[in-house]
CSV table of C-alpha atoms in Angstrom, one decimal:
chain,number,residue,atom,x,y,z
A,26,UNK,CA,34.0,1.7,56.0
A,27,UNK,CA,36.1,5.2,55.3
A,28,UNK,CA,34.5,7.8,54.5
A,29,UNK,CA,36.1,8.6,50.9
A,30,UNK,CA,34.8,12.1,50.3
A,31,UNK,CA,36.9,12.4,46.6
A,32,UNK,CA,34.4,10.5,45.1
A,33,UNK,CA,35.2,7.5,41.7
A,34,UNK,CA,38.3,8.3,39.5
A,35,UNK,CA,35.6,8.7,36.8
A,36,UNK,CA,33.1,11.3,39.0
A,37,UNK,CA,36.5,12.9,39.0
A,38,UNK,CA,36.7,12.9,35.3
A,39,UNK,CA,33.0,14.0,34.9
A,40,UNK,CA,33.5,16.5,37.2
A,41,UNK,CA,36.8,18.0,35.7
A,42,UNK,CA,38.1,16.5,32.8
A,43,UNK,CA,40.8,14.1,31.9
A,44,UNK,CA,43.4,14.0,34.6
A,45,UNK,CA,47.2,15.1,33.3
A,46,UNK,CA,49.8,11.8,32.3
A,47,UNK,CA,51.3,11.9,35.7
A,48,UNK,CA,48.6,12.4,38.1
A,49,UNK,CA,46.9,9.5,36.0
A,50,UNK,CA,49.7,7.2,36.1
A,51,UNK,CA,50.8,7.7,39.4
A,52,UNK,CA,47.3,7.0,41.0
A,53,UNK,CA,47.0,4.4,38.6
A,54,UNK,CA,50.7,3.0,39.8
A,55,UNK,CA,48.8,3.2,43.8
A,56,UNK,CA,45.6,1.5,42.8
A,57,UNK,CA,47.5,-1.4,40.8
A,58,UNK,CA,49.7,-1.6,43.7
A,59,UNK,CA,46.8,-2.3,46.1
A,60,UNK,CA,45.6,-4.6,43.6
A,61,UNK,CA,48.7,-6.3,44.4
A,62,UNK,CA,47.8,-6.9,47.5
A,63,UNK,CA,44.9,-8.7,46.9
A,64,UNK,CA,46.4,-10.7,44.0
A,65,UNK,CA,48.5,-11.9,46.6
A,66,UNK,CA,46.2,-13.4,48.5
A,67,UNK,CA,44.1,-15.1,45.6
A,68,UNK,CA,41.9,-12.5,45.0
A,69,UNK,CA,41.0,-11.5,41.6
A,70,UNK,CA,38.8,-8.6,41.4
A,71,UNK,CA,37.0,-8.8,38.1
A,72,UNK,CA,35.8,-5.2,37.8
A,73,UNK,CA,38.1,-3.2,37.8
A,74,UNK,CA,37.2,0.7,35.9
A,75,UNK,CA,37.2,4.1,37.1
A,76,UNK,CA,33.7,3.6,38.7
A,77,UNK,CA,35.2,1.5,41.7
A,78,UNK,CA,37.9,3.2,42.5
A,79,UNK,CA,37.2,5.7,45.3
A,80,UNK,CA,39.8,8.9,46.3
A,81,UNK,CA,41.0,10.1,49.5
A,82,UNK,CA,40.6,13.7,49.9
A,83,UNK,CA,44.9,13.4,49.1
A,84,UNK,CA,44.1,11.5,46.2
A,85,UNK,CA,44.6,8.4,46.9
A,86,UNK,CA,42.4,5.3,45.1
A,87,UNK,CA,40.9,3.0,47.3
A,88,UNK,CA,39.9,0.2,45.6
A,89,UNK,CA,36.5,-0.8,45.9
A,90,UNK,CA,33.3,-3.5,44.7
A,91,UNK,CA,35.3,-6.5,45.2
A,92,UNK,CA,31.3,-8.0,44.8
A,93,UNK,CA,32.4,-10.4,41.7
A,94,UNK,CA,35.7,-10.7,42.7
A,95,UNK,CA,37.2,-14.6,42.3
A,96,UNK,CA,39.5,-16.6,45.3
A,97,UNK,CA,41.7,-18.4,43.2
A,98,UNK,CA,41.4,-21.5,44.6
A,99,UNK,CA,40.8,-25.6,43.8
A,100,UNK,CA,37.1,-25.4,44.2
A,101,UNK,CA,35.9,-22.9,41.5
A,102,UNK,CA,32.4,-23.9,41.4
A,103,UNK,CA,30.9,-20.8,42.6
A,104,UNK,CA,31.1,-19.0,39.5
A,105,UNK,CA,29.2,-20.7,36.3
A,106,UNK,CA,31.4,-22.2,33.6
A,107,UNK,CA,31.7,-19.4,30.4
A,108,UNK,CA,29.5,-16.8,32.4
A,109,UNK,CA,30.5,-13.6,31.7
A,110,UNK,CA,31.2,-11.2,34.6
A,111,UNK,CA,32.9,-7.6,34.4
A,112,UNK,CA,32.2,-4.6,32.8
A,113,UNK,CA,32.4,-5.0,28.9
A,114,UNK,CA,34.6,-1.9,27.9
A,115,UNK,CA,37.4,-3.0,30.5
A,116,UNK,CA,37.5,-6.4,30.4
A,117,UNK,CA,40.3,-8.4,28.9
A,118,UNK,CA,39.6,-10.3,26.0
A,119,UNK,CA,40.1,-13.9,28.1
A,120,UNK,CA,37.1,-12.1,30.5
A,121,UNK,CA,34.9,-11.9,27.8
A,122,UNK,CA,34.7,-15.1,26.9
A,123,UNK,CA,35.2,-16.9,30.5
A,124,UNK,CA,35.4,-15.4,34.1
A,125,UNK,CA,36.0,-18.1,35.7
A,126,UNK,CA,39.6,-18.9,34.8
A,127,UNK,CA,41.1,-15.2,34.6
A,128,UNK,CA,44.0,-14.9,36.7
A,129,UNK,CA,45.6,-11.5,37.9
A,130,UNK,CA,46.5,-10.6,34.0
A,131,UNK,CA,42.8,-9.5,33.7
A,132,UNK,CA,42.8,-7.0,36.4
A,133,UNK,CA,46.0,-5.7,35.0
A,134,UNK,CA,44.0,-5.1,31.7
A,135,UNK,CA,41.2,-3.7,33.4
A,136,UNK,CA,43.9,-1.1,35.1
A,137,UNK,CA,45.7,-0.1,32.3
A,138,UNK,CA,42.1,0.2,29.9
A,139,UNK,CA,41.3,2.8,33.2
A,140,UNK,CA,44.3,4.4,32.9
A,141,UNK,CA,43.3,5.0,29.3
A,142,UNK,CA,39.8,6.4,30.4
A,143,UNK,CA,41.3,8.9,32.7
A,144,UNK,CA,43.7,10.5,30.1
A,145,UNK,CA,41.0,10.5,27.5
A,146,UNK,CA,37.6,10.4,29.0
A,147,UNK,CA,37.3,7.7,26.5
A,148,UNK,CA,35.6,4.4,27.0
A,149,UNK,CA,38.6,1.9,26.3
A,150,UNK,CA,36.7,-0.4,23.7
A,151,UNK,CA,39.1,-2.9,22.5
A,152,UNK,CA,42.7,-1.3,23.2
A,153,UNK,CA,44.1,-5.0,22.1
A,154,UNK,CA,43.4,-3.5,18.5
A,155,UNK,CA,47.0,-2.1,17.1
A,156,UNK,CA,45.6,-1.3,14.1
A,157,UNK,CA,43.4,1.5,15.8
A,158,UNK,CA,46.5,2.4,18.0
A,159,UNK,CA,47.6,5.1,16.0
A,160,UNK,CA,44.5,7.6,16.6
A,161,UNK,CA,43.7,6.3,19.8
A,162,UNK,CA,47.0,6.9,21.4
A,163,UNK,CA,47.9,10.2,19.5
A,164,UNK,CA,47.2,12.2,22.2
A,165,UNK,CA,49.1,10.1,25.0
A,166,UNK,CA,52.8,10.7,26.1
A,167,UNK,CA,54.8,7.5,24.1
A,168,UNK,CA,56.3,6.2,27.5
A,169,UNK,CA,53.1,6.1,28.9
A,170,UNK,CA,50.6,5.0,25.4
A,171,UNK,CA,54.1,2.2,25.5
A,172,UNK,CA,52.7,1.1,28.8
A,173,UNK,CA,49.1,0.7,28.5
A,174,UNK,CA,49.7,-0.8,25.1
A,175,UNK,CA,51.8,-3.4,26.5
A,176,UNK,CA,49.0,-3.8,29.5
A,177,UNK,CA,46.7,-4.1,27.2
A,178,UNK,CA,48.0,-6.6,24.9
A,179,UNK,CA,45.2,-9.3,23.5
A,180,UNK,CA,47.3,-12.9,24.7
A,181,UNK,CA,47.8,-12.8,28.4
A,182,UNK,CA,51.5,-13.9,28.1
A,183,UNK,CA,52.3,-10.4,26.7
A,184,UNK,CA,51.4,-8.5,29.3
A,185,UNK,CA,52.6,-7.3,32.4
A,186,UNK,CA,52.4,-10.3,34.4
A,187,UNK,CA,51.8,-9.3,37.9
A,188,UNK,CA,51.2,-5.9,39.8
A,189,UNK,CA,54.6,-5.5,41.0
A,190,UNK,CA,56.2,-5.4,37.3
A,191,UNK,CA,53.3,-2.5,35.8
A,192,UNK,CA,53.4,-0.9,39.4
A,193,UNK,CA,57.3,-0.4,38.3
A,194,UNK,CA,56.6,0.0,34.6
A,195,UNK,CA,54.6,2.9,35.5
A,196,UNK,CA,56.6,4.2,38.3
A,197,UNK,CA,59.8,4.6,36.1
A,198,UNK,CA,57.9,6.8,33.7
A,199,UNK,CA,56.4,9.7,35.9
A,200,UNK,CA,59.5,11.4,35.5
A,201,UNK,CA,58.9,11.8,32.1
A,202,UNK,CA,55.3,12.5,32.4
A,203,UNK,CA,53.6,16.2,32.3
């Protein structure tokens, strides 16, 4: 395995606070892309938070823990009808209630709730809830509290729907981003 002496995106955090809008979104923009990757080829990961995403001494996320990650495949007996699998402050609401039938849209939620921990520090509990969207987003650029809103959405359907549209969502913000 590398050696990935930058430690988790949250040890980064811990270590020196919230990381500024466009260093967030554009390591965010490389970890979703990876994700990509691995959506591609059935993969779902499950887990995704700052906790299992590892830097490269240039910053780059590596994403790691793929331990209750799901093949999307015929056969989904390995994982127990309704069990719930993930960690409970990024999962998407559809995770909560059953891992075993959450497609790539999950991980996507899971990316844009980290996204919302690394410009906050915050644990992203329930980011689906627009009525709380006004003081939780306050201190996030609009193009990019616009982006993890939208990857954050409660249905499925109203989310990004695959890596390659947030990776370009978030990509055509930086720009714009401190």
């Amino acid at each position: 395995m590398e050696l990935l002496e930058g430690g988790s995106l949250m040890g980064r955090v811990e270590r020196h606070g919230v990381l500024p809008p466009r260093m967030a979104a554009a390591i965010t923009a490389d970890m979703v892309e990876a994700l990509g990757i691995a959506h591609d080829k059935g993969v779902v990961h499950r887990d995704i938070k700052p906790h299992n995403v590892l830097l490269s001494t240039d910053n780059k996320p590596k994403v790691t823990d793929f331990g209750i990650a799901s093949v999307q495949q015929e056969d989904r007996s390995m994982t127990k009808t309704g069990a719930v699998m993930g960690t409970w402050a990024y999962m998407a609401p559809e995770q909560r209630i059953d891992a075993k039938n959450v497609d790539e849209r999950a991980d996507l939620y899971s990316s844009t709730a980290s996204l919302y921990a690394l410009l906050t520090g915050r644990e992203p509990f329930d980011l689906y809830t627009t009525e709380l969207h006004e003081e939780m987003f306050k201190d996030i650029p609009d193009p990019l509290a616009e982006v993890i809103k939208k990857g954050c959405a409660y249905k499925a359907d109203d989310r990004h729907q695959n890596a390659k549209e947030l990776t370009e969502a978030l990509r055509a913000i930086l720009p714009d981003l401190p």
